Coordinates of C-alpha atoms in Angstrom, one line a residue:
Chain A
X1 CA 192.6 -64.1 -2.2
X2 CA 195.0 -62.6 0.4
X3 CA 192.7 -63.8 3.1
X4 CA 192.6 -67.3 1.6
X5 CA 196.5 -67.2 1.4
X6 CA 196.8 -66.1 4.9
X7 CA 194.6 -68.9 6.0
X8 CA 196.8 -71.4 4.1
X9 CA 199.9 -70.0 5.7
X10 CA 198.4 -70.4 9.1
X11 CA 197.5 -74.0 8.3
X12 CA 200.7 -74.9 6.6
X13 CA 203.1 -73.4 9.1
X14 CA 201.9 -75.4 12.1
X15 CA 205.0 -77.3 13.5
X16 CA 203.3 -80.7 12.7
X17 CA 202.4 -79.8 9.2
X18 CA 206.0 -78.4 8.5
X19 CA 207.4 -81.6 9.9
X20 CA 205.3 -84.0 7.8
X21 CA 205.8 -82.0 4.8
X22 CA 209.6 -82.3 5.2
X23 CA 209.1 -86.1 6.0
X24 CA 207.0 -86.6 3.0
X25 CA 209.3 -84.9 0.6
X26 CA 212.4 -86.7 2.1
X27 CA 210.8 -90.2 1.9
X28 CA 209.3 -89.5 -1.5
X29 CA 212.7 -88.5 -2.9
X30 CA 214.4 -91.6 -1.3
X31 CA 211.7 -93.9 -2.6
X32 CA 211.6 -92.3 -5.9
X33 CA 215.3 -92.8 -6.6
X34 CA 215.0 -96.7 -6.1
X35 CA 214.3 -98.1 -9.5
X36 CA 210.9 -99.6 -9.8
X37 CA 209.2 -97.5 -7.1
X38 CA 207.8 -94.3 -8.4
X39 CA 205.3 -91.8 -6.9
X40 CA 202.4 -94.4 -7.1
X41 CA 204.3 -96.8 -5.0
X42 CA 205.5 -94.3 -2.7
X43 CA 202.1 -92.7 -2.0
X44 CA 200.6 -96.2 -1.6
X45 CA 203.2 -97.3 0.7
X46 CA 202.8 -94.3 3.0
X47 CA 199.0 -94.0 2.7
X48 CA 198.3 -96.0 5.8
X49 CA 200.7 -93.8 7.9
X50 CA 198.2 -90.9 7.0
X51 CA 195.2 -92.5 8.3
X52 CA 196.4 -91.5 11.8
X53 CA 196.8 -87.9 11.0
X54 CA 194.4 -84.9 10.6
X55 CA 193.2 -84.5 7.1
X56 CA 195.3 -81.4 6.4
X57 CA 198.5 -83.0 7.8
X58 CA 197.7 -86.3 5.9
X59 CA 197.3 -84.5 2.6
X60 CA 200.3 -82.2 3.1
X61 CA 202.4 -85.3 3.8
X62 CA 201.2 -87.4 0.8
X63 CA 201.6 -84.4 -1.5
X64 CA 205.2 -84.2 -0.4
X65 CA 205.8 -87.8 -0.9
X66 CA 204.2 -87.4 -4.4
X67 CA 206.5 -84.5 -5.7
X68 CA 209.4 -85.9 -3.8
X69 CA 209.1 -89.2 -5.6
X70 CA 208.7 -87.3 -8.9
X71 CA 211.9 -85.5 -8.3
X72 CA 213.6 -88.7 -7.2
X73 CA 212.5 -90.4 -10.4
X74 CA 214.5 -87.7 -12.3
X75 CA 217.6 -88.5 -10.3
X76 CA 217.5 -92.1 -11.5
X77 CA 216.8 -91.0 -14.9
X78 CA 219.9 -88.9 -15.1
X79 CA 222.2 -91.2 -13.4
X80 CA 221.3 -94.5 -14.6
X81 CA 219.0 -94.0 -17.5
X82 CA 216.2 -95.6 -15.6
X83 CA 213.2 -93.3 -15.2
X84 CA 211.5 -93.9 -11.9
X85 CA 208.4 -92.3 -13.5
X86 CA 207.2 -92.2 -17.0
X87 CA 207.3 -88.5 -17.0
X88 CA 211.0 -88.4 -16.1
X89 CA 211.6 -90.7 -19.2
X90 CA 212.0 -87.4 -21.1
X91 CA 214.5 -86.2 -18.8
X92 CA 216.6 -89.2 -19.6
X93 CA 217.1 -88.0 -23.2
X94 CA 219.6 -85.2 -22.2
X95 CA 220.1 -85.9 -18.5
X96 CA 221.8 -89.3 -19.0
X97 CA 224.1 -88.0 -21.8
X98 CA 225.1 -85.2 -19.5
X99 CA 226.0 -87.8 -16.9
X100 CA 228.0 -89.7 -19.4
X101 CA 230.0 -86.6 -20.1
X102 CA 230.9 -86.2 -16.5
X103 CA 228.2 -83.5 -15.9
X104 CA 225.8 -85.4 -13.7
X105 CA 226.2 -82.8 -10.9
X106 CA 225.2 -79.9 -13.2
X107 CA 222.3 -82.0 -14.6
X108 CA 220.9 -82.7 -10.9
X109 CA 221.5 -79.1 -9.8
X110 CA 219.5 -77.7 -13.0
X111 CA 216.8 -80.6 -12.2
X112 CA 216.4 -79.3 -8.6
X113 CA 216.2 -75.5 -9.7
X114 CA 214.1 -76.2 -12.7
X115 CA 211.7 -78.4 -10.5
X116 CA 211.6 -75.7 -7.9
X117 CA 210.9 -73.0 -10.6
X118 CA 208.2 -75.1 -12.2
X119 CA 206.8 -76.1 -8.9
X120 CA 206.5 -72.5 -7.7
X121 CA 205.0 -71.4 -11.0
X122 CA 202.4 -74.1 -10.7
X123 CA 201.6 -73.1 -7.2
X124 CA 200.9 -69.5 -8.2
X125 CA 198.7 -70.7 -11.1
X126 CA 196.6 -72.9 -8.7
X127 CA 196.3 -70.0 -6.3
X128 CA 195.3 -67.5 -9.1
X129 CA 193.4 -69.5 -11.4
X130 CA 192.1 -72.6 -9.7
X131 CA 188.4 -71.8 -10.0
X132 CA 188.8 -70.4 -13.7
X133 CA 190.8 -73.4 -14.9
X134 CA 188.3 -75.8 -13.2
X135 CA 185.5 -74.2 -15.3
X136 CA 187.5 -74.4 -18.3
X137 CA 188.3 -78.1 -17.9
X138 CA 184.5 -78.6 -17.4
X139 CA 183.9 -77.1 -20.8
X140 CA 185.9 -79.8 -22.6
X141 CA 184.1 -82.5 -24.4
X142 CA 185.3 -86.1 -25.3
X143 CA 186.4 -84.9 -28.9
X144 CA 188.7 -82.3 -27.3
X145 CA 190.1 -84.8 -24.8
X146 CA 190.8 -87.1 -27.6
X147 CA 192.6 -84.5 -29.6
X148 CA 194.5 -83.4 -26.5
X149 CA 195.9 -86.9 -26.1
X150 CA 196.5 -87.2 -29.8
X151 CA 198.7 -84.1 -29.5
X152 CA 200.5 -85.6 -26.6
X153 CA 201.2 -88.9 -28.5
X154 CA 202.5 -87.1 -31.6
X155 CA 204.7 -84.9 -29.3
X156 CA 206.1 -88.0 -27.7
X157 CA 206.9 -89.3 -31.3
X158 CA 208.6 -86.1 -32.4
X159 CA 210.8 -86.0 -29.5
X160 CA 212.1 -89.6 -30.0
X161 CA 215.7 -89.6 -30.7
X162 CA 215.3 -92.4 -33.1
X163 CA 213.3 -90.3 -35.5
X164 CA 209.7 -89.4 -36.1
X165 CA 208.7 -92.6 -38.0
X166 CA 210.1 -94.8 -35.4
X167 CA 208.8 -92.6 -32.7
X168 CA 205.2 -92.9 -34.1
X169 CA 205.6 -96.7 -34.6
X170 CA 206.7 -97.1 -30.8
X171 CA 203.8 -94.9 -29.7
X172 CA 201.4 -96.9 -31.6
X173 CA 202.9 -100.2 -30.3
X174 CA 202.5 -98.8 -26.8
X175 CA 198.7 -97.8 -27.6
X176 CA 198.2 -101.5 -28.8
X177 CA 199.7 -103.0 -25.7
X178 CA 197.6 -100.8 -23.7
X179 CA 194.5 -102.5 -25.1
X180 CA 195.3 -105.8 -23.4
X181 CA 193.0 -106.8 -20.7
X182 CA 189.2 -106.4 -20.1
X183 CA 187.5 -103.7 -22.2
X184 CA 185.7 -101.4 -19.7
X185 CA 182.8 -100.7 -21.9
X186 CA 181.8 -104.2 -23.2
X187 CA 183.5 -106.4 -20.6
X188 CA 185.1 -108.4 -23.4
X189 CA 188.6 -109.7 -22.7
X190 CA 191.2 -108.6 -25.3
X191 CA 194.4 -110.1 -26.3
X192 CA 195.0 -112.1 -23.0
X193 CA 195.6 -115.5 -24.6
X194 CA 193.6 -117.0 -21.8
X195 CA 196.0 -115.7 -19.2
X196 CA 194.2 -114.7 -16.1
X197 CA 196.9 -112.3 -14.9
X198 CA 196.5 -110.3 -18.0
X199 CA 192.8 -109.6 -17.4
X200 CA 193.6 -106.3 -15.6
X201 CA 196.1 -105.3 -18.4
X202 CA 199.8 -105.1 -17.9
X203 CA 201.0 -103.1 -15.0
X204 CA 202.7 -99.8 -16.0
X205 CA 205.6 -100.2 -13.7
X206 CA 206.2 -103.7 -15.1
X207 CA 206.4 -102.2 -18.7
X208 CA 208.6 -99.3 -17.5
X209 CA 211.0 -101.5 -15.5
X210 CA 211.2 -104.1 -18.3
X211 CA 211.8 -101.6 -21.2
X212 CA 214.2 -99.4 -19.2
X213 CA 215.6 -101.2 -16.3
X214 CA 216.2 -104.8 -17.7
X215 CA 217.0 -103.8 -21.2
X216 CA 219.4 -101.1 -19.9
X217 CA 221.2 -103.6 -17.9
X218 CA 221.4 -106.1 -20.8
X219 CA 222.6 -103.2 -23.0
X220 CA 225.3 -101.6 -20.7
X221 CA 226.5 -104.2 -18.2
X222 CA 229.2 -105.4 -20.3
X223 CA 232.3 -103.1 -20.5
X224 CA 231.6 -102.6 -16.8
X225 CA 235.2 -102.6 -15.5
X226 CA 235.1 -98.9 -14.7
X227 CA 232.5 -96.4 -13.6
X228 CA 231.2 -93.6 -15.8
X229 CA 232.2 -90.8 -13.5
X230 CA 235.8 -89.6 -13.1
X231 CA 234.7 -86.2 -11.8
X232 CA 235.3 -85.2 -8.2
X233 CA 232.3 -84.1 -6.3
X234 CA 232.9 -80.4 -5.7
X235 CA 230.7 -77.3 -6.0
X236 CA 232.4 -76.1 -9.2
X237 CA 231.4 -79.4 -10.9
X238 CA 227.8 -78.7 -10.0
X239 CA 227.6 -75.3 -11.5
X240 CA 226.7 -74.8 -15.2
X241 CA 228.8 -72.8 -17.5
X242 CA 228.2 -69.0 -17.5
X243 CA 226.1 -69.0 -20.7
X244 CA 223.9 -71.9 -19.5
X245 CA 222.3 -70.0 -16.6
X246 CA 220.8 -67.4 -19.1
X247 CA 220.0 -70.2 -21.8
X248 CA 217.9 -72.0 -19.1
X249 CA 215.6 -69.1 -18.1
X250 CA 213.5 -69.2 -21.3
X251 CA 213.1 -73.0 -21.4
X252 CA 212.2 -72.8 -17.7
X253 CA 209.4 -70.4 -18.3
X254 CA 208.1 -72.1 -21.4
X255 CA 208.2 -75.6 -19.5
X256 CA 206.4 -74.0 -16.7
X257 CA 203.7 -72.4 -18.8
X258 CA 203.2 -75.8 -20.7
X259 CA 203.3 -77.8 -17.7
X260 CA 200.8 -75.6 -15.8
X261 CA 198.4 -75.9 -18.7
X262 CA 198.4 -79.7 -19.2
X263 CA 198.5 -80.4 -15.6
X264 CA 195.0 -79.0 -15.3
X265 CA 193.6 -81.2 -18.0
X266 CA 192.5 -84.5 -16.4
X267 CA 194.2 -87.6 -17.8
X268 CA 197.0 -85.7 -19.3
X269 CA 199.3 -84.6 -16.7
X270 CA 203.0 -84.6 -16.3
X271 CA 204.2 -87.1 -19.1
X272 CA 202.2 -85.2 -21.7
X273 CA 203.4 -81.8 -20.2
X274 CA 207.1 -82.9 -20.2
X275 CA 206.9 -84.4 -23.7
X276 CA 205.1 -81.4 -25.3
X277 CA 207.4 -79.0 -23.4
X278 CA 210.5 -80.9 -24.9
X279 CA 208.9 -81.0 -28.3
X280 CA 208.1 -77.3 -28.3
X281 CA 211.7 -76.4 -27.0
X282 CA 213.2 -78.6 -29.6
X283 CA 211.6 -76.5 -32.2
X284 CA 212.3 -73.0 -30.7
X285 CA 215.7 -73.5 -29.1
X286 CA 218.8 -72.1 -30.9
X287 CA 220.7 -75.0 -29.4
X288 CA 218.2 -77.6 -30.9
X289 CA 221.1 -79.5 -32.7
X290 CA 222.4 -80.6 -29.2
X291 CA 219.0 -82.1 -28.0
X292 CA 219.4 -85.6 -27.2
X293 CA 223.1 -85.3 -26.7
X294 CA 223.3 -83.6 -23.4
X295 CA 221.7 -80.1 -23.9
X296 CA 220.8 -78.3 -20.6
X297 CA 217.5 -77.0 -22.0
X298 CA 216.6 -80.7 -22.5
X299 CA 216.8 -81.2 -18.7
X300 CA 215.3 -77.9 -17.7
X301 CA 212.2 -78.0 -19.9
X302 CA 210.8 -81.5 -18.9
X303 CA 211.6 -80.9 -15.2
X304 CA 209.9 -77.5 -15.0
X305 CA 206.9 -78.7 -17.0
X306 CA 206.8 -81.9 -15.1
X307 CA 206.7 -80.1 -11.6
X308 CA 204.5 -77.4 -12.8
X309 CA 202.0 -80.0 -14.0
X310 CA 202.5 -82.1 -10.7
X311 CA 201.1 -79.1 -8.9
X312 CA 198.3 -78.0 -11.3
X313 CA 197.2 -81.7 -11.5
X314 CA 195.6 -81.0 -8.0
X315 CA 193.1 -78.6 -9.7
X316 CA 190.9 -81.3 -11.5
X317 CA 191.6 -83.7 -8.6
X318 CA 190.5 -81.3 -5.9
X319 CA 187.9 -79.2 -7.7
X320 CA 186.2 -81.8 -10.0
X321 CA 187.1 -85.0 -8.3
X322 CA 188.7 -86.3 -11.5
X323 CA 192.1 -87.6 -11.0
X324 CA 194.7 -86.7 -13.6
X325 CA 196.6 -89.9 -12.9
X326 CA 196.6 -93.0 -10.8
X327 CA 198.6 -91.3 -8.1
X328 CA 195.9 -88.6 -8.0
X329 CA 193.4 -91.3 -7.6
X330 CA 195.1 -92.4 -4.5
X331 CA 195.1 -88.8 -3.3
X332 CA 191.2 -88.9 -3.8
X333 CA 191.0 -92.0 -1.8
X334 CA 193.0 -90.5 0.9
X335 CA 190.6 -87.4 0.8
X336 CA 187.5 -89.7 1.2
X337 CA 189.1 -91.8 3.9
X338 CA 189.2 -88.5 6.0
X339 CA 185.6 -87.8 5.0
X340 CA 186.3 -84.9 2.5
X341 CA 184.6 -85.3 -0.9
X342 CA 186.6 -83.7 -3.7
X343 CA 184.5 -81.7 -6.1
X344 CA 183.4 -78.1 -6.9
X345 CA 182.4 -77.4 -3.3
X346 CA 185.7 -78.5 -1.7
X347 CA 187.2 -75.0 -1.8
X348 CA 184.1 -73.5 -0.1
X349 CA 183.5 -76.2 2.3
X350 CA 187.0 -77.0 3.4
X351 CA 188.9 -73.7 2.7
X352 CA 191.5 -74.5 5.5
X353 CA 192.4 -77.8 3.7
X354 CA 192.6 -76.5 0.2
X355 CA 194.5 -73.4 0.9
X356 CA 196.8 -75.1 3.6
X357 CA 197.7 -77.6 0.9
X358 CA 198.3 -75.1 -1.7
X359 CA 200.7 -73.1 0.6
X360 CA 202.3 -76.3 1.8
X361 CA 203.4 -77.0 -1.7
X362 CA 205.5 -74.0 -1.5
X363 CA 207.2 -75.2 1.5
X364 CA 207.5 -78.7 0.1
X365 CA 209.3 -77.5 -2.9
X366 CA 211.6 -75.3 -0.8
X367 CA 212.4 -78.4 1.4
X368 CA 213.0 -80.3 -2.0
X369 CA 215.4 -77.7 -3.1
X370 CA 217.2 -77.4 0.3
X371 CA 217.2 -81.1 0.9
X372 CA 218.5 -82.2 -2.5
X373 CA 221.3 -79.7 -3.5
X374 CA 223.5 -80.9 -0.7
X375 CA 222.6 -84.5 -1.5
X376 CA 223.7 -84.0 -5.1
X377 CA 227.2 -85.2 -4.2
X378 CA 225.8 -88.4 -2.7
X379 CA 223.6 -89.2 -5.8
X380 CA 226.7 -88.5 -8.1
X381 CA 228.7 -90.9 -5.9
X382 CA 226.3 -93.6 -7.2
X383 CA 228.1 -93.1 -10.6
X384 CA 231.3 -93.8 -9.0
X385 CA 230.3 -97.2 -8.0
X386 CA 232.0 -99.7 -10.3
X387 CA 229.5 -101.1 -13.0
X388 CA 230.2 -104.7 -11.8
X389 CA 228.6 -103.8 -8.6
X390 CA 226.0 -101.3 -10.1
X391 CA 224.2 -103.5 -12.8
X392 CA 223.6 -106.8 -10.7
X393 CA 222.4 -104.5 -7.9
X394 CA 220.0 -102.7 -10.3
X395 CA 218.5 -106.0 -11.5
X396 CA 217.9 -107.3 -8.1
X397 CA 216.3 -104.0 -7.0
X398 CA 213.9 -103.7 -10.0
X399 CA 213.0 -107.4 -9.6
X400 CA 212.0 -106.8 -6.0
X401 CA 210.4 -103.4 -6.8
X402 CA 208.1 -105.1 -9.4
X403 CA 207.4 -108.0 -7.2
X404 CA 206.4 -106.0 -4.4
X405 CA 203.8 -104.2 -6.2
X406 CA 201.2 -107.1 -6.2
X407 CA 203.4 -110.2 -4.9
X408 CA 203.0 -111.4 -8.4
X409 CA 205.6 -113.4 -10.1
X410 CA 203.8 -113.1 -13.3
X411 CA 204.7 -109.5 -13.3
X412 CA 208.4 -110.4 -12.8
X413 CA 208.2 -112.7 -15.8
X414 CA 206.3 -110.1 -17.8
X415 CA 209.1 -107.6 -16.8
X416 CA 211.6 -110.0 -18.2
X417 CA 209.7 -110.1 -21.5
X418 CA 209.5 -106.5 -21.8
X419 CA 213.2 -106.3 -20.9
X420 CA 214.0 -108.6 -23.8
X421 CA 211.7 -106.6 -26.1
X422 CA 213.3 -103.4 -25.0
X423 CA 216.7 -104.9 -25.8
X424 CA 215.8 -106.0 -29.3
X425 CA 214.1 -102.8 -30.1
X426 CA 217.0 -100.7 -28.9
X427 CA 219.4 -102.9 -31.0
X428 CA 217.4 -102.0 -33.9
X429 CA 217.3 -98.3 -33.1
X430 CA 213.8 -98.0 -31.7
X431 CA 213.8 -96.0 -28.5
X432 CA 211.4 -97.3 -26.0
X433 CA 210.3 -94.1 -24.2
X434 CA 207.5 -93.3 -26.7
X435 CA 206.1 -96.8 -26.3
X436 CA 205.6 -96.1 -22.6
X437 CA 203.8 -92.9 -23.3
X438 CA 201.5 -94.6 -25.8
X439 CA 200.9 -97.3 -23.3
X440 CA 199.7 -94.7 -20.8
X441 CA 197.6 -92.5 -23.0
X442 CA 196.2 -95.3 -25.3
X443 CA 193.4 -96.6 -23.1
X444 CA 192.3 -93.0 -22.2
X445 CA 192.3 -92.1 -25.8
X446 CA 190.3 -95.1 -26.9
X447 CA 187.7 -94.2 -24.2
X448 CA 187.4 -90.6 -25.3
X449 CA 187.3 -91.7 -29.1
X450 CA 184.4 -94.1 -28.3
X451 CA 182.6 -91.4 -26.2
X452 CA 183.1 -88.8 -29.0
X453 CA 181.8 -91.1 -31.7
X454 CA 178.8 -92.0 -29.7
X455 CA 177.9 -88.3 -29.0
X456 CA 178.3 -87.4 -32.6
X457 CA 176.2 -90.5 -33.7
X458 CA 179.1 -91.9 -35.6
X459 CA 180.0 -88.8 -37.4
X460 CA 184.0 -88.3 -37.4
X461 CA 183.4 -84.7 -38.5
X462 CA 182.9 -84.0 -34.7
X463 CA 186.6 -83.6 -34.4
X464 CA 186.6 -80.8 -37.0
X465 CA 183.4 -79.1 -35.6
X466 CA 184.8 -78.7 -32.0
X467 CA 187.1 -75.8 -32.5
X468 CA 189.3 -77.0 -29.5
X469 CA 189.7 -80.5 -31.0
X470 CA 190.2 -79.2 -34.5
X471 CA 193.0 -76.8 -33.3
X472 CA 194.8 -79.8 -31.4
X473 CA 194.6 -81.9 -34.3
X474 CA 195.9 -79.3 -36.7
X475 CA 198.7 -78.7 -34.4
X476 CA 199.4 -82.5 -34.3
X477 CA 199.5 -82.7 -38.1
X478 CA 201.7 -79.7 -38.4
X479 CA 204.1 -81.2 -35.9
X480 CA 204.2 -84.4 -37.8
X481 CA 204.6 -82.7 -41.2
X482 CA 207.4 -80.5 -40.0
X483 CA 209.4 -83.4 -38.7
X484 CA 208.7 -85.9 -41.4
X485 CA 209.3 -83.6 -44.3
X486 CA 213.1 -84.2 -44.5
X487 CA 212.7 -87.9 -43.9
X488 CA 210.1 -88.3 -46.7
X489 CA 212.4 -86.3 -49.1
X490 CA 215.2 -88.7 -48.2
X491 CA 212.9 -91.8 -48.8
X492 CA 211.7 -90.3 -52.2
X493 CA 215.3 -89.8 -53.2
X494 CA 216.5 -93.3 -52.2
X495 CA 213.5 -94.9 -54.1
X496 CA 214.2 -92.7 -57.1
Chain B
X1 CA 218.3 -111.4 -48.9
X2 CA 218.3 -113.3 -45.5
X3 CA 221.0 -111.2 -44.3
X4 CA 219.1 -108.0 -45.4
X5 CA 216.0 -109.3 -43.6
X6 CA 217.7 -110.1 -40.4
X7 CA 219.1 -106.5 -40.3
X8 CA 215.3 -105.5 -40.3
X9 CA 214.4 -108.0 -37.4
X10 CA 213.2 -105.1 -35.2
X11 CA 210.8 -103.6 -37.7
X12 CA 209.6 -107.2 -38.7
X13 CA 208.9 -107.9 -35.0
X14 CA 206.7 -104.8 -34.6
X15 CA 205.0 -105.5 -37.8
X16 CA 204.3 -109.0 -36.5
X17 CA 203.0 -107.8 -33.3
X18 CA 200.7 -105.4 -35.1
X19 CA 199.4 -108.2 -37.2
X20 CA 198.6 -110.4 -34.1
X21 CA 196.5 -107.5 -32.8
X22 CA 194.7 -107.1 -36.2
X23 CA 194.0 -110.7 -36.4
X24 CA 192.8 -110.9 -32.8
X25 CA 190.5 -107.8 -33.4
X26 CA 188.9 -109.1 -36.5
X27 CA 188.4 -112.8 -35.6
X28 CA 187.7 -112.6 -31.9
X29 CA 186.4 -109.2 -31.0
X30 CA 183.3 -107.3 -32.0
X31 CA 184.1 -104.3 -34.2
X32 CA 180.8 -102.5 -33.7
X33 CA 179.6 -99.5 -35.6
X34 CA 181.2 -96.0 -36.0
X35 CA 178.5 -94.9 -33.6
X36 CA 179.0 -97.6 -31.0
X37 CA 182.6 -98.8 -31.4
X38 CA 183.1 -102.4 -30.4
X39 CA 186.2 -103.7 -28.3
X40 CA 187.9 -104.6 -31.5
X41 CA 187.6 -101.3 -33.4
X42 CA 190.4 -99.3 -31.7
X43 CA 193.0 -102.2 -31.8
X44 CA 192.1 -102.7 -35.6
X45 CA 192.8 -98.9 -36.3
X46 CA 196.0 -98.8 -34.2
X47 CA 197.2 -102.1 -35.5
X48 CA 196.5 -101.1 -39.1
X49 CA 198.3 -97.8 -38.8
X50 CA 201.4 -99.8 -37.2
X51 CA 201.4 -102.3 -40.2
X52 CA 201.5 -99.5 -42.7
X53 CA 204.3 -97.7 -40.8
X54 CA 206.2 -100.9 -40.5
X55 CA 206.1 -101.4 -44.2
X56 CA 207.3 -97.8 -44.8
X57 CA 210.1 -98.2 -42.4
X58 CA 211.1 -101.6 -43.8
X59 CA 211.2 -100.1 -47.3
X60 CA 213.2 -97.0 -46.2
X61 CA 215.7 -99.1 -44.3
X62 CA 216.3 -101.6 -46.9
X63 CA 216.9 -99.0 -49.5
X64 CA 219.1 -97.1 -47.0
X65 CA 221.1 -100.4 -46.3
X66 CA 220.9 -100.9 -42.4
X67 CA 223.9 -102.3 -40.7
X68 CA 223.8 -105.9 -39.4
X69 CA 223.4 -105.9 -35.6
X70 CA 224.7 -108.5 -33.1
X71 CA 223.2 -109.5 -29.9
X72 CA 225.7 -109.5 -27.0
X73 CA 224.6 -112.9 -25.6
X74 CA 227.2 -112.7 -22.8
X75 CA 225.2 -109.9 -21.2
X76 CA 221.6 -110.8 -22.2
X77 CA 221.6 -114.4 -21.1
X78 CA 222.9 -113.8 -17.5
X79 CA 220.5 -110.9 -16.9
X80 CA 217.6 -112.9 -18.2
X81 CA 218.5 -115.8 -16.2
X82 CA 219.0 -113.7 -13.1
X83 CA 215.4 -112.3 -13.4
X84 CA 214.2 -115.8 -14.1
X85 CA 216.2 -117.1 -11.0
X86 CA 214.6 -114.6 -8.8
X87 CA 211.1 -115.6 -10.0
X88 CA 211.8 -119.2 -9.4
X89 CA 213.6 -119.1 -6.2
X90 CA 211.4 -116.4 -4.3
X91 CA 208.3 -118.5 -4.1
X92 CA 210.0 -121.5 -2.8
X93 CA 212.7 -120.0 -0.4
X94 CA 211.8 -116.3 0.1
X95 CA 212.8 -112.9 -1.1
X96 CA 216.5 -112.8 0.3
X97 CA 217.5 -116.2 -1.3
X98 CA 215.7 -115.1 -4.5
X99 CA 217.7 -111.8 -4.3
X100 CA 221.0 -113.7 -3.7
X101 CA 220.5 -116.0 -6.6
X102 CA 219.5 -113.1 -8.8
X103 CA 222.4 -111.0 -8.1
X104 CA 224.9 -113.9 -8.2
X105 CA 223.7 -114.9 -11.8
X106 CA 223.6 -111.2 -12.9
X107 CA 227.1 -110.7 -11.8
X108 CA 228.2 -113.0 -14.7
X109 CA 227.0 -110.3 -17.2
X110 CA 229.6 -107.9 -16.1
X111 CA 232.5 -110.1 -17.1
X112 CA 235.2 -111.8 -15.0
X113 CA 235.1 -111.0 -11.2
X114 CA 237.3 -112.5 -8.5
X115 CA 235.3 -115.0 -6.1
X116 CA 235.9 -112.5 -3.3
X117 CA 234.3 -109.5 -5.1
X118 CA 231.5 -111.7 -6.3
X119 CA 230.8 -113.0 -2.8
X120 CA 231.0 -109.5 -1.5
X121 CA 228.5 -108.2 -4.0
X122 CA 226.1 -111.0 -3.3
X123 CA 226.2 -110.4 0.5
X124 CA 226.1 -106.7 0.1
X125 CA 223.2 -106.7 -2.1
X126 CA 221.2 -109.1 0.1
X127 CA 221.9 -107.0 3.1
X128 CA 220.9 -103.9 1.3
X129 CA 217.6 -105.5 0.1
X130 CA 216.9 -106.5 3.6
X131 CA 217.7 -103.1 5.2
X132 CA 215.9 -101.1 2.5
X133 CA 212.8 -103.1 1.7
X134 CA 212.1 -105.1 4.7
X135 CA 213.4 -103.0 7.7
X136 CA 213.2 -99.6 6.2
X137 CA 210.1 -99.6 4.0
X138 CA 208.4 -102.4 5.9
X139 CA 207.1 -104.0 2.7
X140 CA 205.1 -107.2 3.5
X141 CA 207.8 -109.4 1.9
X142 CA 208.7 -112.8 3.2
X143 CA 212.5 -112.7 3.8
X144 CA 212.8 -116.6 4.1
X145 CA 210.3 -119.4 3.4
X146 CA 210.6 -122.9 4.2
X147 CA 213.2 -122.6 6.9

């Protein structure tokens, strides 16, 4: 292990690798802050640059872009309630209320620190457990994967600020919208209404920008005579209250543990990690009453989970060749362009690349911290821009962001449709974040359900017979029952 | 009754969407068997769950007496028109004119602005778009078309 880490340090600390790691995190953060452009767009944009670099340097830079953009997405979540990434939609729940209370600086500082903590935790997990966890992931069967995703969806519903019932409804609506397009198994076209542009399904960014960007502008643009922030940008304004430091440690550790675990499971990744982390914290925290209203734990947990998962997501990607997300699929593409085949033999065949990349994560996270704490003041100043400048600018930025994905005007119209849908749903107290999570996990869930049913010859008992799946489903049901109980009592009372 | 139902428009909309998926799954798609699930099976299951949940929410909300909500047309219409303006102008004249039209229309969503501020906003936003997307990120976007 020490030899491997030494080899990694030797690779990661070359001047060019350090420079490209820094550039990657900086550009990633900058692109991630822009509404509409998340890690996927950031990595895709900078992928061609990496063609001209040695494989280690290329991967180090792209990894920096990836977690830099993840972090940048959280900044937009906190300041504007527009999550740059689906995983940072959880950060909106408490980060945005904190910003509205004039505590944006505190939220951003805690985001940076929690991200660093989670990131370093994830790196240690990769270094120590990569081979073991890869073997564990290999043991999972489709029934287990389905159950893991079900747990993710239930957790996303439970964390919904509009209540569990409405949360489950939004998750299910997201799952349904995710079925639009060509079915990969049968080739049948589903729910496209004959529209060719819908054959590949609806782009995730289009849904996210419509539901969050356009609907937020529709919801908040009026009353835009002043800006939110009246705070002055000073160091004191960045620092949490004395008790909040101590209160954040437990959530940071729990978030990192949860994030490290879910990051290793292909297909789950940061969104599930941050939503489950948030759901667990909401159960165990003594400050649970403040969740959704600007609780500091509500920022620390998703950010530490998110970044721990962002790091451990490299385990299935590098050791199994299974991308945990679309961004990881691009990473695999980048590796293959450089003639490196990801899989179980990557660590033994390319130890310099694997360990160099792992150690570079440490530097990347350090750069992220050093780079972003001084920039908090700049991000907070975004809030001081009067709303009459801010909202029209956001509308134009997200329109161009969505258009630039595929140069498709259909995407822009679809975004408008989702914006109107998001506005109507919010008006009737349906929070859109769970919809997005259902939209991402739904197609994968369907795939694993079909595979599980095929393997069990149509016997649904397979979900009970697999201990892992049974445990996940039991936890999901328990979570649902725990949160639905008071609501059911109220309903029974009102009917009586 | 109508007033009560209009207060439930959100839930009704979700229920209606679920019904569309169910009808599509049953009438157009193959449901398959439990062993070999067809492309319609999963949407049918999810749609069925959503319809049931919508009914539960509807009953609960009607009993609880949900408040009547109003759409703020003064904000919704300009923002919607701004995005539509971008989608209509960009293919004909390029991204920068599209961005200009978009930000100009969107500026009407925030209330009354002096012509100077509105003009400054449009010029500033278009300049920002050019600097960030075309100069900085080098996205292959056509700044002007037809000139």
